[in-house]
């Protein structure tokens, strides 16, 4: 939610003001975020809140191989189904600080400000990653809009200024960078082992891959036309040229 939308409404952050004066988000857009891609495979992640938004966050974590625990007195039917099939652990009760023990990160997705504040403060004391959905002051990391195609993941963030703009950009980027780029990434990955074993320096390997990506003919154009074999031949030609050098 844009910061302006909070003005005059009941405070939802740790300041607990009678009415939001936006003091907690002043300068938010000046914060330089350190962009990173987290490996959540088999890591314990906690989601607090079992509604539609909680389901969205659980789905995102499961897609990345996380071990997900849900804490919520009641849960969306799809979350109940995940619990029955043991895809997630569901603690069917209110949040407790002890729920954070052993977790790598926590996402709070409730409509209860006091619960959200508690999750944030408890996580901060443990130096944990914490995100309270739609409340930027209660986050030490934010979740960008993601375009994901195969191995490619493109993140779009407006630093909380406009989720609507991020959504538009996501749709446009997805249309521009789709399956051909994902396929090229996979083909280039197949060549990584050869490059590491054959080309002695980082600069050599960089030149090898750039000669393919920026090659003539254009590998993306070839893939868009369905000619994967021509791209493989382009990669083989680059191997020959760089091995000889």
Coordinates of N, CA and C in Angstrom, one line a residue, residues 16-155:
X16 N 2.1 3.0 17.3 CA 0.8 2.9 18.0 C 0.2 4.3 18.2
X17 N 0.2 5.2 17.1 CA -0.4 6.5 17.2 C -1.9 6.4 17.1
X18 N -2.6 7.4 17.7 CA -4.1 7.4 17.5 C -4.5 7.4 16.1
X19 N -3.8 8.2 15.3 CA -4.0 8.3 13.8 C -2.7 8.4 13.1
X20 N -2.6 7.7 12.0 CA -1.3 7.7 11.3 C -0.9 9.1 10.8
X21 N 0.3 9.5 11.1 CA 0.8 10.8 10.5 C 1.9 10.6 9.5
X22 N 2.1 9.3 9.2 CA 3.1 8.9 8.2 C 4.6 9.2 8.6
X23 N 4.7 9.5 9.9 CA 6.1 9.7 10.4 C 7.0 8.5 10.2
X24 N 6.4 7.3 10.3 CA 7.2 6.1 10.2 C 7.7 5.8 8.8
X25 N 7.1 6.4 7.8 CA 7.5 6.1 6.4 C 8.1 7.3 5.7
X26 N 8.3 8.4 6.4 CA 9.0 9.5 5.8 C 10.5 9.1 5.5
X27 N 10.8 9.3 4.3 CA 12.2 8.9 3.9 C 12.3 7.5 3.4
X28 N 11.1 6.8 3.4 CA 11.1 5.4 3.0 C 11.7 5.2 1.6
X29 N 11.3 6.1 0.7 CA 11.8 6.0 -0.7 C 13.2 6.3 -0.9
X30 N 13.9 6.9 0.2 CA 15.3 7.1 0.1 C 16.1 6.0 0.6
X31 N 15.4 4.9 1.1 CA 16.2 3.7 1.6 C 16.7 2.9 0.4
X32 N 18.0 2.7 0.3 CA 18.5 1.8 -0.7 C 18.4 0.4 -0.3
X33 N 17.6 -0.4 -1.0 CA 17.4 -1.8 -0.6 C 18.6 -2.6 -1.2
X34 N 19.1 -3.6 -0.4 CA 20.1 -4.5 -0.9 C 19.3 -5.7 -1.5
X35 N 19.4 -5.8 -2.9 CA 18.6 -6.8 -3.6 C 19.4 -8.1 -3.5
X36 N 18.7 -9.2 -3.1 CA 19.3 -10.5 -3.0 C 18.3 -11.6 -3.4
X37 N 18.7 -12.7 -3.8 CA 17.9 -13.9 -4.1 C 18.2 -14.9 -3.0
X38 N 17.2 -15.3 -2.2 CA 17.4 -16.2 -1.1 C 17.2 -17.6 -1.6
X39 N 18.0 -18.5 -1.1 CA 17.9 -19.9 -1.3 C 17.1 -20.5 -0.1
X40 N 15.8 -20.8 -0.3 CA 15.0 -21.2 0.8 C 14.8 -22.7 0.8
X41 N 15.5 -23.5 0.0 CA 15.3 -24.9 -0.1 C 15.5 -25.6 1.3
X42 N 14.5 -26.2 1.8 CA 14.6 -26.9 3.0 C 14.8 -26.0 4.2
X43 N 14.6 -24.7 4.1 CA 14.7 -23.8 5.2 C 13.3 -23.6 5.9
X44 N 13.3 -23.5 7.2 CA 12.1 -23.3 7.9 C 11.6 -21.9 7.8
X45 N 10.4 -21.7 7.3 CA 9.8 -20.4 7.2 C 8.4 -20.3 7.8
X46 N 8.1 -19.2 8.4 CA 6.9 -19.1 9.2 C 5.9 -18.1 8.5
X47 N 4.7 -18.5 8.4 CA 3.6 -17.5 7.9 C 2.6 -17.4 9.0
X48 N 2.3 -16.2 9.4 CA 1.3 -15.9 10.5 C 0.1 -15.3 9.8
X49 N -1.0 -16.0 9.8 CA -2.2 -15.5 9.1 C -2.7 -16.5 8.1
X50 N -3.9 -17.0 8.1 CA -4.4 -18.0 7.3 C -5.4 -17.6 6.2
X51 N -5.5 -16.4 5.9 CA -6.5 -15.9 4.9 C -5.9 -16.0 3.5
X52 N -6.6 -15.3 2.6 CA -6.2 -15.3 1.2 C -4.7 -14.8 1.0
X53 N -4.3 -13.8 1.7 CA -2.9 -13.3 1.6 C -1.9 -14.3 2.2
X54 N -2.3 -14.9 3.3 CA -1.5 -16.0 3.8 C -1.3 -17.1 2.9
X55 N -2.3 -17.5 2.2 CA -2.3 -18.6 1.1 C -1.3 -18.2 0.0
X56 N -1.4 -16.9 -0.4 CA -0.4 -16.4 -1.4 C 1.0 -16.6 -1.0
X57 N 1.3 -16.2 0.3 CA 2.7 -16.2 0.8 C 3.1 -17.7 1.0
X58 N 2.2 -18.5 1.4 CA 2.6 -19.9 1.6 C 2.9 -20.5 0.2
X59 N 2.1 -20.3 -0.8 CA 2.3 -20.8 -2.1 C 3.7 -20.3 -2.6
X60 N 4.0 -19.1 -2.4 CA 5.3 -18.6 -2.9 C 6.5 -19.3 -2.2
X61 N 6.4 -19.5 -0.9 CA 7.5 -20.2 -0.2 C 7.6 -21.7 -0.6
X62 N 6.5 -22.3 -0.8 CA 6.5 -23.7 -1.2 C 7.1 -23.9 -2.6
X63 N 6.8 -22.9 -3.4 CA 7.4 -23.0 -4.8 C 8.9 -22.9 -4.8
X64 N 9.5 -22.3 -3.7 CA 10.9 -22.2 -3.6 C 11.5 -23.3 -2.7
X65 N 10.7 -24.3 -2.3 CA 11.2 -25.5 -1.6 C 11.4 -25.3 -0.1
X66 N 10.7 -24.2 0.4 CA 10.8 -24.0 1.9 C 10.0 -25.0 2.7
X67 N 10.4 -25.2 3.9 CA 9.5 -26.0 4.9 C 8.7 -24.9 5.6
X68 N 7.4 -25.0 5.4 CA 6.5 -23.9 5.8 C 5.7 -24.3 7.1
X69 N 5.7 -23.4 8.1 CA 4.8 -23.6 9.2 C 3.8 -22.4 9.2
X70 N 2.5 -22.7 9.3 CA 1.5 -21.7 9.3 C 0.9 -21.6 10.8
X71 N 0.8 -20.4 11.2 CA 0.2 -20.2 12.6 C -1.1 -19.3 12.3
X72 N -2.2 -19.9 12.6 CA -3.5 -19.2 12.5 C -4.6 -20.0 13.1
X73 N -5.5 -19.3 13.8 CA -6.6 -20.0 14.5 C -7.5 -20.7 13.4
X74 N -7.7 -20.1 12.3 CA -8.5 -20.6 11.2 C -7.7 -20.4 9.9
X75 N -8.0 -21.2 8.9 CA -7.2 -21.2 7.7 C -8.1 -21.3 6.4
X76 N -7.6 -20.8 5.3 CA -8.2 -20.9 4.0 C -8.3 -22.4 3.7
X77 N -9.4 -22.9 3.0 CA -9.5 -24.3 2.7 C -8.3 -24.9 2.0
X78 N -7.7 -24.1 1.1 CA -6.5 -24.6 0.5 C -5.4 -24.9 1.4
X79 N -5.2 -24.0 2.5 CA -4.2 -24.2 3.5 C -4.5 -25.4 4.3
X80 N -5.8 -25.6 4.6 CA -6.2 -26.8 5.4 C -5.8 -28.0 4.6
X81 N -6.0 -28.0 3.3 CA -5.7 -29.1 2.4 C -4.1 -29.4 2.4
X82 N -3.4 -28.3 2.4 CA -1.9 -28.5 2.5 C -1.5 -29.1 3.8
X83 N -2.2 -28.7 4.9 CA -1.8 -29.3 6.2 C -2.2 -30.8 6.2
X84 N -3.4 -31.1 5.6 CA -3.8 -32.6 5.6 C -2.8 -33.4 4.9
X85 N -2.3 -32.9 3.7 CA -1.4 -33.7 2.9 C 0.1 -33.5 3.4
X86 N 0.3 -32.8 4.5 CA 1.5 -32.6 5.2 C 2.5 -31.8 4.3
X87 N 2.0 -30.9 3.4 CA 2.9 -30.0 2.7 C 3.3 -28.9 3.6
X88 N 2.5 -28.6 4.6 CA 2.9 -27.6 5.6 C 2.5 -28.1 7.0
X89 N 3.1 -27.5 8.0 CA 2.6 -27.7 9.4 C 1.7 -26.6 9.8
X90 N 0.5 -26.9 10.3 CA -0.4 -25.8 10.7 C -0.6 -25.9 12.2
X91 N -0.3 -24.8 12.9 CA -0.5 -24.6 14.3 C -1.8 -23.8 14.4
X92 N -2.9 -24.5 14.7 CA -4.2 -23.9 14.7 C -4.5 -23.1 15.9
X93 N -3.8 -22.0 16.1 CA -4.0 -21.1 17.3 C -3.4 -19.8 17.0
X94 N -3.5 -18.9 18.0 CA -2.9 -17.5 17.8 C -1.4 -17.6 17.9
X95 N -0.8 -16.6 17.3 CA 0.7 -16.5 17.3 C 1.3 -16.4 18.7
X96 N 2.4 -17.0 18.9 CA 3.2 -16.9 20.1 C 4.7 -16.6 19.7
X97 N 5.4 -15.9 20.5 CA 6.8 -15.6 20.2 C 7.6 -16.8 19.9
X98 N 7.3 -17.9 20.6 CA 8.1 -19.1 20.5 C 8.0 -19.7 19.1
X99 N 7.0 -19.3 18.4 CA 6.8 -19.8 17.0 C 8.0 -19.5 16.1
X100 N 8.7 -18.4 16.5 CA 9.8 -18.0 15.7 C 11.1 -18.9 15.8
X101 N 11.1 -19.7 16.9 CA 12.3 -20.4 17.1 C 12.6 -21.4 16.0
X102 N 13.8 -21.3 15.4 CA 14.2 -22.2 14.4 C 13.9 -21.7 13.0
X103 N 13.1 -20.6 12.9 CA 12.7 -20.2 11.6 C 13.7 -19.2 11.0
X104 N 13.9 -19.3 9.6 CA 14.8 -18.5 8.9 C 14.2 -17.1 8.6
X105 N 12.9 -17.1 8.3 CA 12.2 -15.8 8.0 C 10.8 -16.0 8.4
X106 N 10.1 -14.9 8.6 CA 8.7 -14.9 9.0 C 7.9 -13.8 8.1
X107 N 6.7 -14.2 7.7 CA 5.8 -13.3 7.0 C 4.5 -13.2 7.8
X108 N 4.1 -12.0 8.2 CA 2.9 -11.9 8.9 C 1.8 -11.3 7.9
X109 N 0.7 -12.0 7.9 CA -0.4 -11.6 6.9 C -1.7 -11.6 7.6
X110 N -1.8 -10.9 8.7 CA -3.0 -10.8 9.5 C -3.6 -9.4 9.4
X111 N -4.9 -9.3 9.8 CA -5.5 -7.9 9.9 C -5.5 -7.4 11.3
X112 N -4.7 -8.0 12.2 CA -4.6 -7.6 13.6 C -3.3 -6.8 13.8
X113 N -3.4 -5.5 14.0 CA -2.2 -4.7 14.1 C -1.3 -5.1 15.3
X114 N -1.9 -5.5 16.4 CA -1.1 -5.9 17.6 C -0.4 -7.2 17.3
X115 N -1.0 -8.1 16.6 CA -0.3 -9.4 16.2 C 0.9 -9.0 15.3
X116 N 0.6 -8.2 14.3 CA 1.7 -7.8 13.3 C 2.8 -7.2 14.0
X117 N 2.5 -6.2 14.9 CA 3.6 -5.5 15.6 C 4.4 -6.5 16.5
X118 N 3.7 -7.4 17.1 CA 4.4 -8.4 17.9 C 5.3 -9.3 17.1
X119 N 4.9 -9.7 15.9 CA 5.7 -10.5 15.1 C 7.0 -9.7 14.7
X120 N 6.8 -8.5 14.3 CA 7.9 -7.7 13.9 C 8.9 -7.5 15.0
X121 N 8.4 -7.1 16.2 CA 9.3 -6.8 17.3 C 10.0 -8.1 17.8
X122 N 9.3 -9.2 17.8 CA 9.9 -10.5 18.2 C 11.0 -10.9 17.2
X123 N 10.7 -10.7 16.0 CA 11.7 -11.1 14.9 C 12.9 -10.2 14.9
X124 N 12.7 -8.9 15.1 CA 13.8 -8.0 15.2 C 14.7 -8.3 16.3
X125 N 14.2 -8.7 17.5 CA 15.0 -9.1 18.6 C 15.9 -10.3 18.3
X126 N 15.4 -11.1 17.4 CA 16.2 -12.3 17.0 C 17.0 -12.1 15.8
X127 N 17.1 -10.9 15.2 CA 17.8 -10.5 14.0 C 17.3 -11.4 12.9
X128 N 16.0 -11.6 12.8 CA 15.4 -12.4 11.7 C 14.9 -11.6 10.6
X129 N 14.8 -12.2 9.4 CA 14.1 -11.5 8.3 C 12.6 -11.5 8.6
X130 N 12.0 -10.4 8.5 CA 10.5 -10.3 8.8 C 9.9 -9.3 7.8
X131 N 8.7 -9.8 7.3 CA 7.9 -8.9 6.4 C 6.4 -9.0 6.9
X132 N 5.9 -7.8 7.2 CA 4.5 -7.7 7.6 C 3.8 -7.2 6.3
X133 N 2.9 -8.0 5.7 CA 2.3 -7.6 4.5 C 1.6 -6.3 4.5
X134 N 1.9 -5.4 3.6 CA 1.2 -4.1 3.4 C 1.5 -3.1 4.5
X135 N 2.5 -3.4 5.3 CA 2.9 -2.4 6.4 C 4.4 -2.2 6.3
X136 N 4.9 -1.3 5.4 CA 6.3 -1.1 5.2 C 7.1 -0.9 6.4
X137 N 6.6 -0.1 7.4 CA 7.4 0.1 8.6 C 7.7 -1.1 9.4
X138 N 6.9 -2.2 9.2 CA 7.1 -3.4 9.9 C 7.8 -4.5 9.1
X139 N 8.7 -4.1 8.2 CA 9.4 -5.0 7.4 C 10.9 -4.6 7.4
X140 N 11.8 -5.6 7.5 CA 13.2 -5.4 7.2 C 13.6 -6.0 5.9
X141 N 12.6 -6.6 5.2 CA 12.8 -6.9 3.7 C 11.4 -6.8 3.1
X142 N 11.4 -6.5 1.8 CA 10.2 -6.4 1.0 C 10.2 -7.4 -0.1
X143 N 9.0 -7.7 -0.5 CA 8.8 -8.7 -1.6 C 8.5 -8.0 -2.9
X144 N 9.4 -8.0 -3.9 CA 9.1 -7.4 -5.1 C 8.1 -8.2 -5.9
X145 N 7.5 -7.6 -7.0 CA 6.8 -8.3 -7.9 C 7.7 -9.2 -8.8
X146 N 7.4 -10.4 -9.0 CA 8.3 -11.3 -9.7 C 7.8 -11.8 -11.0
X147 N 8.6 -11.8 -12.1 CA 8.3 -12.4 -13.3 C 9.2 -13.7 -13.3
X148 N 8.6 -14.8 -13.3 CA 9.3 -16.1 -13.3 C 9.0 -17.0 -14.5
X149 N 10.0 -17.3 -15.2 CA 9.9 -18.2 -16.4 C 11.1 -19.2 -16.3
X150 N 10.8 -20.4 -16.0 CA 11.9 -21.4 -15.9 C 12.9 -20.9 -14.9
X151 N 14.2 -20.9 -15.3 CA 15.3 -20.4 -14.4 C 15.4 -18.9 -14.2
X152 N 14.6 -18.2 -15.0 CA 14.7 -16.7 -15.0 C 13.8 -16.2 -13.9
X153 N 14.2 -15.2 -13.1 CA 13.4 -14.5 -12.2 C 13.7 -13.0 -12.3
X154 N 12.8 -12.2 -12.6 CA 13.0 -10.8 -12.7 C 12.2 -10.1 -11.7
X155 N 12.8 -9.3 -10.8 CA 12.2 -8.7 -9.7 C 11.9 -7.2 -10.0

